[in-house]
């Protein structure tokens, strides 16, 4: 698209201060960004919503304001900036990760954008890229999962949870999942969990003991945080790992590191972007994800596609645990 045909203003969601969903401002007069060195300008077709967006909105994760939230989207390249754009060019159908996604147009880093394979829809690519890559990198790097391992996944029917269930099943692991309702537990089992239960501590620990012959799970993938932390520490096996990658119930409270010696437990608090910091890492894991989606016939669970102006309703649904799978926005 010629630069003369790219509009000067766009629709988007701006926040100027931290707070509840009331701070999400739907605007129609935001400037369309211009791609800088190493960037591409993408007209977004689908925009992903992630729990981390609520952390930046509330201030749990500090970030300069005003800010346009949104960590990923799929769409079409309209123009490219100077420098290395990794062979991406005008007209390419891409999915990207970065910032500023809650808008019609985003200037995103070309290093974190990749062409979408023909066999994958733009909606599925957007739904997959951040949460799917999170799952793939967690089981490859945060704790290397082996065939036959028994793994506990909290919030197994959530956005990352459903991906973890599928990736772990593909790796040959047995998954114990937690979820808040019977419908969510059935969804997790459909996507690869072997057994599921609620979050009640005694019930979960009894199930872990039964499924592991009293040894505990090799790893816990915990995106819930404060309310599940103690249970995670009790459920993990000797020499196992507890991987904390979210704060849905609040941040984990400080604890004495000496508590880990009882079982030689390892703890990690990873973030996806440190696993895909280089272009080679990003391409490797993105291509592995795309291969799993096509060859292993992964189910891409999209809860709902919300109009961009309904972003407050979408975030309320997410925070209220009313959702199963990925939430998308449509500009």
Short mmCIF file of C-alpha atoms in Angstrom, two decimals:
data_model
loop_
_atom_site.label_atom_id
_atom_site.label_comp_id
_atom_site.label_asym_id
_atom_site.label_seq_id
_atom_site.Cartn_x
_atom_site.Cartn_y
_atom_site.Cartn_z
CA UNK A 1 0.00 0.00 0.00
CA UNK A 2 1.38 3.40 -0.94
CA UNK A 3 2.13 5.63 2.01
CA UNK A 4 -0.27 8.21 0.59
CA UNK A 5 -3.17 5.74 1.04
CA UNK A 6 -2.35 4.97 4.68
CA UNK A 7 -4.63 7.06 6.91
CA UNK A 8 -3.28 9.58 9.39
CA UNK A 9 -5.53 8.57 12.29
CA UNK A 10 -6.90 5.30 13.60
CA UNK A 11 -9.15 3.69 16.16
CA UNK A 12 -7.51 2.26 19.26
CA UNK A 13 -7.62 1.82 23.03
CA UNK A 14 -5.59 4.28 25.09
CA UNK A 15 -4.96 4.28 28.83
CA UNK A 16 -3.61 7.43 30.49
CA UNK A 17 -3.61 6.16 34.08
CA UNK A 18 -3.76 2.86 35.91
CA UNK A 19 -6.97 1.42 37.29
CA UNK A 20 -9.93 -0.78 36.46
CA UNK A 21 -11.44 -1.31 33.04
CA UNK A 22 -12.90 2.19 33.22
CA UNK A 23 -9.46 3.57 32.23
CA UNK A 24 -9.64 1.85 28.81
CA UNK A 25 -10.47 4.71 26.44
CA UNK A 26 -11.86 3.90 22.98
CA UNK A 27 -10.46 6.59 20.68
CA UNK A 28 -10.93 7.30 16.98
CA UNK A 29 -8.28 10.01 16.65
CA UNK A 30 -5.04 8.23 17.51
CA UNK A 31 -2.12 8.85 15.12
CA UNK A 32 -1.14 6.00 12.83
CA UNK A 33 2.47 5.16 13.75
CA UNK A 34 5.31 5.27 11.23
CA UNK A 35 7.69 2.29 11.18
CA UNK A 36 11.15 3.12 12.47
CA UNK A 37 14.44 1.26 12.03
CA UNK A 38 13.75 -2.48 11.86
CA UNK A 39 9.98 -2.07 12.13
CA UNK A 40 7.02 -2.91 9.89
CA UNK A 41 3.60 -1.25 9.81
CA UNK A 42 0.83 -3.84 10.12
CA UNK A 43 -2.90 -3.35 9.56
CA UNK A 44 -4.23 -5.57 12.34
CA UNK A 45 -6.96 -8.06 11.50
CA UNK A 46 -7.12 -9.83 14.88
CA UNK A 47 -5.67 -8.64 18.20
CA UNK A 48 -4.90 -10.87 21.15
CA UNK A 49 -5.92 -10.23 24.75
CA UNK A 50 -3.69 -11.62 27.51
CA UNK A 51 -3.81 -11.58 31.28
CA UNK A 52 -0.61 -9.58 31.28
CA UNK A 53 -2.59 -6.71 29.70
CA UNK A 54 -4.52 -6.39 32.96
CA UNK A 55 -1.25 -6.18 34.92
CA UNK A 56 -0.15 -3.17 32.86
CA UNK A 57 -3.64 -1.64 33.16
CA UNK A 58 -3.73 -1.95 36.96
CA UNK A 59 -0.08 -0.98 37.47
CA UNK A 60 1.02 -4.36 38.84
CA UNK A 61 3.59 -4.19 36.05
CA UNK A 62 4.76 -0.56 35.75
CA UNK A 63 4.88 1.01 32.29
CA UNK A 64 4.94 4.61 31.04
CA UNK A 65 1.55 6.18 30.35
CA UNK A 66 -0.23 7.02 28.11
CA UNK A 67 -0.07 3.52 26.65
CA UNK A 68 -1.76 1.34 24.07
CA UNK A 69 -1.98 -2.17 25.49
CA UNK A 70 -1.77 -5.38 23.48
CA UNK A 71 1.11 -7.80 22.98
CA UNK A 72 0.26 -9.47 19.67
CA UNK A 73 -1.86 -9.36 16.54
CA UNK A 74 -2.14 -10.76 13.04
CA UNK A 75 -2.65 -8.78 9.87
CA UNK A 76 -1.09 -7.47 6.68
CA UNK A 77 2.17 -5.58 6.23
CA UNK A 78 1.46 -2.12 4.77
CA UNK A 79 4.96 -0.67 4.79
CA UNK A 80 8.44 -1.29 6.13
CA UNK A 81 10.91 0.94 7.88
CA UNK A 82 14.63 1.19 7.15
CA UNK A 83 17.07 -1.48 8.24
CA UNK A 84 16.68 -5.24 8.53
CA UNK A 85 13.05 -6.36 8.20
CA UNK A 86 13.92 -10.07 7.78
CA UNK A 87 12.58 -10.31 4.21
CA UNK A 88 9.10 -9.22 5.28
CA UNK A 89 7.47 -7.02 2.70
CA UNK A 90 4.27 -5.19 1.81
CA UNK A 91 1.33 -7.55 1.45
CA UNK A 92 2.71 -10.32 3.64
CA UNK A 93 0.25 -11.94 6.05
CA UNK A 94 2.04 -11.96 9.40
CA UNK A 95 1.60 -12.50 13.08
CA UNK A 96 3.67 -10.36 15.43
CA UNK A 97 4.52 -9.83 19.09
CA UNK A 98 5.45 -6.54 20.69
CA UNK A 99 3.43 -3.69 22.15
CA UNK A 100 0.66 -1.34 21.04
CA UNK A 101 -1.68 -4.02 19.72
CA UNK A 102 -5.07 -2.61 20.76
CA UNK A 103 -5.34 -0.51 17.60
CA UNK A 104 -6.08 -0.68 13.88
CA UNK A 105 -2.41 -0.25 12.98
CA UNK A 106 0.81 -1.12 14.80
CA UNK A 107 4.46 -0.42 14.01
CA UNK A 108 6.00 -3.59 15.38
CA UNK A 109 9.55 -4.99 15.41
CA UNK A 110 10.18 -7.09 12.31
CA UNK A 111 12.39 -9.33 14.45
CA UNK A 112 9.24 -10.51 16.27
CA UNK A 113 7.01 -10.90 13.22
CA UNK A 114 6.73 -13.97 11.03
CA UNK A 115 4.77 -15.02 7.96
CA UNK A 116 1.71 -17.14 8.69
CA UNK A 117 1.69 -20.53 6.91
CA UNK A 118 -1.08 -20.92 4.34
CA UNK A 119 -2.65 -23.77 6.34
CA UNK A 120 -3.21 -21.54 9.40
CA UNK A 121 -5.87 -18.81 9.57
CA UNK A 122 -5.07 -15.29 10.72
CA UNK A 123 -7.39 -15.73 13.72
CA UNK A 124 -5.70 -18.98 14.76
CA UNK A 125 -2.22 -17.51 14.30
CA UNK A 126 -3.08 -14.57 16.53
CA UNK A 127 -4.68 -16.85 19.12
CA UNK A 128 -1.62 -19.11 19.09
CA UNK A 129 1.49 -16.99 18.89
CA UNK A 130 1.98 -15.66 22.41
CA UNK A 131 0.22 -18.30 24.47
CA UNK A 132 1.34 -21.18 22.25
CA UNK A 133 4.95 -20.01 22.30
CA UNK A 134 4.70 -19.62 26.07
CA UNK A 135 3.64 -23.25 26.38
CA UNK A 136 6.30 -24.55 23.98
CA UNK A 137 9.14 -22.67 25.67
CA UNK A 138 7.97 -23.59 29.19
CA UNK A 139 8.13 -27.31 28.48
CA UNK A 140 11.39 -27.03 26.53
CA UNK A 141 13.35 -24.59 28.67
CA UNK A 142 11.74 -23.72 32.01
CA UNK A 143 11.49 -27.44 32.79
CA UNK A 144 12.47 -29.94 30.11
CA UNK A 145 9.52 -32.32 30.06
CA UNK A 146 10.17 -35.94 29.12
CA UNK A 147 7.82 -38.61 27.87
CA UNK A 148 6.22 -40.34 30.84
CA UNK A 149 6.49 -37.36 33.21
CA UNK A 150 3.44 -36.43 35.26
CA UNK A 151 2.90 -32.67 35.20
CA UNK A 152 0.49 -30.43 37.13
CA UNK A 153 -1.01 -27.53 35.16
CA UNK A 154 -2.99 -24.93 37.08
CA UNK A 155 -5.74 -23.10 35.18
CA UNK A 156 -5.63 -25.90 32.62
CA UNK A 157 -8.58 -24.50 30.66
CA UNK A 158 -7.15 -20.99 30.44
CA UNK A 159 -5.40 -19.47 27.46
CA UNK A 160 -1.92 -20.87 28.13
CA UNK A 161 -3.35 -23.84 30.03
CA UNK A 162 -5.05 -25.37 27.00
CA UNK A 163 -1.85 -24.99 24.99
CA UNK A 164 0.16 -26.60 27.76
CA UNK A 165 -2.23 -29.57 27.84
CA UNK A 166 -1.82 -30.11 24.10
CA UNK A 167 1.95 -29.60 24.00
CA UNK A 168 2.46 -31.89 27.01
CA UNK A 169 0.29 -34.59 25.46
CA UNK A 170 2.33 -34.33 22.26
CA UNK A 171 5.48 -34.79 24.37
CA UNK A 172 4.09 -37.97 25.94
CA UNK A 173 3.51 -36.52 29.42
CA UNK A 174 0.54 -37.17 31.70
CA UNK A 175 -1.26 -34.00 32.74
CA UNK A 176 -3.11 -33.31 35.98
CA UNK A 177 -5.12 -30.13 35.50
CA UNK A 178 -6.96 -27.73 37.77
CA UNK A 179 -9.92 -25.61 36.72
CA UNK A 180 -12.75 -23.83 38.52
CA UNK A 181 -15.80 -25.52 36.93
CA UNK A 182 -16.73 -28.95 35.64
CA UNK A 183 -17.17 -27.54 32.13
CA UNK A 184 -13.64 -26.16 32.20
CA UNK A 185 -12.28 -29.43 33.53
CA UNK A 186 -13.93 -31.29 30.64
CA UNK A 187 -12.43 -28.79 28.21
CA UNK A 188 -8.97 -29.39 29.64
CA UNK A 189 -9.41 -33.15 29.30
CA UNK A 190 -10.55 -32.76 25.71
CA UNK A 191 -7.30 -30.92 25.03
CA UNK A 192 -4.94 -33.40 26.66
CA UNK A 193 -5.31 -33.44 30.43
CA UNK A 194 -5.58 -36.98 31.83
CA UNK A 195 -7.39 -36.04 35.04
CA UNK A 196 -8.68 -32.78 36.49
CA UNK A 197 -10.04 -31.37 39.72
CA UNK A 198 -10.78 -28.03 41.34
CA UNK A 199 -8.39 -25.85 43.35
CA UNK A 200 -9.25 -27.20 46.81
CA UNK A 201 -5.91 -28.14 48.36
CA UNK A 202 -6.76 -31.48 49.99
CA UNK A 203 -8.61 -32.76 46.92
CA UNK A 204 -5.75 -31.81 44.59
CA UNK A 205 -2.99 -33.25 46.76
CA UNK A 206 -4.94 -36.50 47.10
CA UNK A 207 -5.26 -36.70 43.32
CA UNK A 208 -1.55 -35.98 42.82
CA UNK A 209 -0.66 -38.68 45.36
CA UNK A 210 -2.91 -41.19 43.60
CA UNK A 211 -1.65 -40.41 40.08
CA UNK A 212 2.06 -40.44 41.04
CA UNK A 213 2.11 -43.31 43.55
CA UNK A 214 2.88 -40.77 46.26
CA UNK A 215 5.96 -39.32 44.55
CA UNK A 216 4.54 -35.99 43.43
CA UNK A 217 4.63 -34.39 40.00
CA UNK A 218 7.85 -33.74 38.08
CA UNK A 219 6.85 -30.12 37.47
CA UNK A 220 4.10 -27.65 38.24
CA UNK A 221 3.22 -24.95 35.74
CA UNK A 222 1.48 -22.29 37.82
CA UNK A 223 -0.07 -19.20 36.27
CA UNK A 224 -2.42 -18.56 39.21
CA UNK A 225 0.13 -17.35 41.74
CA UNK A 226 -0.72 -16.45 45.31
CA UNK A 227 -3.65 -18.83 45.97
CA UNK A 228 -2.01 -21.96 44.49
CA UNK A 229 1.62 -21.45 45.50
CA UNK A 230 1.61 -23.47 48.71
CA UNK A 231 -0.24 -26.32 47.03
CA UNK A 232 2.27 -26.29 44.17
CA UNK A 233 5.18 -26.63 46.59
CA UNK A 234 3.52 -29.58 48.29
CA UNK A 235 2.52 -31.30 45.03
CA UNK A 236 5.95 -31.26 43.42
CA UNK A 237 8.21 -34.31 43.63
CA UNK A 238 11.72 -34.51 45.02
CA UNK A 239 14.06 -32.83 42.52
CA UNK A 240 11.04 -31.43 40.70
CA UNK A 241 10.35 -27.90 39.44
CA UNK A 242 7.75 -25.27 40.22
CA UNK A 243 7.40 -22.87 37.32
CA UNK A 244 5.54 -19.67 38.24
CA UNK A 245 4.52 -17.69 35.17
CA UNK A 246 1.45 -15.70 36.18
CA UNK A 247 -0.36 -13.85 38.98
CA UNK A 248 -4.06 -14.42 38.27
CA UNK A 249 -4.84 -14.53 42.01
CA UNK A 250 -2.14 -12.05 43.02
CA UNK A 251 1.62 -12.14 43.35
CA UNK A 252 3.34 -14.94 45.26
CA UNK A 253 4.24 -13.69 48.72
CA UNK A 254 7.88 -13.73 49.90
CA UNK A 255 9.00 -17.01 51.42
CA UNK A 256 12.16 -18.51 52.90
CA UNK A 257 14.27 -20.04 50.15
CA UNK A 258 15.48 -22.66 52.64
CA UNK A 259 12.06 -24.32 52.31
CA UNK A 260 13.20 -25.71 48.96
CA UNK A 261 15.84 -27.94 50.55
CA UNK A 262 13.27 -30.42 51.88
CA UNK A 263 12.84 -31.85 48.35
CA UNK A 264 15.63 -30.12 46.40
CA UNK A 265 12.95 -28.23 44.50
CA UNK A 266 13.86 -25.88 41.67
CA UNK A 267 11.90 -22.69 41.08
CA UNK A 268 11.75 -20.52 37.96
CA UNK A 269 9.89 -17.30 37.19
CA UNK A 270 10.34 -17.08 33.42
CA UNK A 271 8.96 -14.75 30.80
CA UNK A 272 8.50 -15.77 27.18
CA UNK A 273 10.53 -12.93 25.72
CA UNK A 274 13.76 -14.08 27.38
CA UNK A 275 13.38 -17.42 25.59
CA UNK A 276 12.92 -15.79 22.18
CA UNK A 277 15.31 -12.85 22.52
CA UNK A 278 17.14 -13.61 19.28
CA UNK A 279 15.67 -13.96 15.81
CA UNK A 280 16.92 -17.54 15.61
CA UNK A 281 15.15 -18.44 18.87
CA UNK A 282 11.93 -16.77 17.76
CA UNK A 283 11.90 -18.51 14.37
CA UNK A 284 12.80 -21.87 15.90
CA UNK A 285 9.98 -21.89 18.42
CA UNK A 286 7.42 -20.22 16.12
CA UNK A 287 8.07 -22.82 13.43
CA UNK A 288 7.87 -25.61 16.02
CA UNK A 289 4.52 -24.23 17.15
CA UNK A 290 3.20 -23.97 13.59
CA UNK A 291 4.33 -27.55 12.92
CA UNK A 292 2.49 -28.81 16.01
CA UNK A 293 -0.64 -26.88 15.01
CA UNK A 294 -0.73 -28.48 11.58
CA UNK A 295 0.78 -31.95 12.09
CA UNK A 296 -0.61 -32.69 15.56
CA UNK A 297 -3.95 -31.03 14.69
CA UNK A 298 -3.93 -28.78 17.73
CA UNK A 299 -7.25 -27.33 18.77
CA UNK A 300 -7.13 -23.52 18.76
CA UNK A 301 -9.77 -22.56 21.28
CA UNK A 302 -11.07 -19.03 20.72
CA UNK A 303 -13.49 -17.99 23.45
CA UNK A 304 -14.88 -14.96 21.63
CA UNK A 305 -13.93 -12.30 19.10
CA UNK A 306 -14.91 -8.96 20.66
CA UNK A 307 -15.31 -5.66 18.77
CA UNK A 308 -12.40 -3.37 19.65
CA UNK A 309 -14.70 -0.96 21.49
CA UNK A 310 -15.83 -3.83 23.79
CA UNK A 311 -12.35 -4.31 25.28
CA UNK A 312 -13.58 -3.50 28.81
CA UNK A 313 -16.13 -6.31 28.64
CA UNK A 314 -13.45 -8.66 27.34
CA UNK A 315 -11.04 -7.87 30.18
CA UNK A 316 -13.83 -8.17 32.74
CA UNK A 317 -14.70 -11.59 31.36
CA UNK A 318 -11.05 -12.63 31.54
CA UNK A 319 -10.50 -11.42 35.10
CA UNK A 320 -13.81 -12.94 36.21
CA UNK A 321 -12.70 -16.41 35.01
CA UNK A 322 -15.66 -16.50 32.63
CA UNK A 323 -13.57 -17.58 29.67
CA UNK A 324 -12.08 -20.72 28.22
CA UNK A 325 -9.34 -20.29 25.62
CA UNK A 326 -8.20 -17.17 23.81
CA UNK A 327 -9.91 -13.79 23.66
CA UNK A 328 -9.48 -11.76 20.49
CA UNK A 329 -10.37 -8.22 19.44
CA UNK A 330 -11.50 -7.25 15.95
CA UNK A 331 -10.64 -3.66 14.91
#
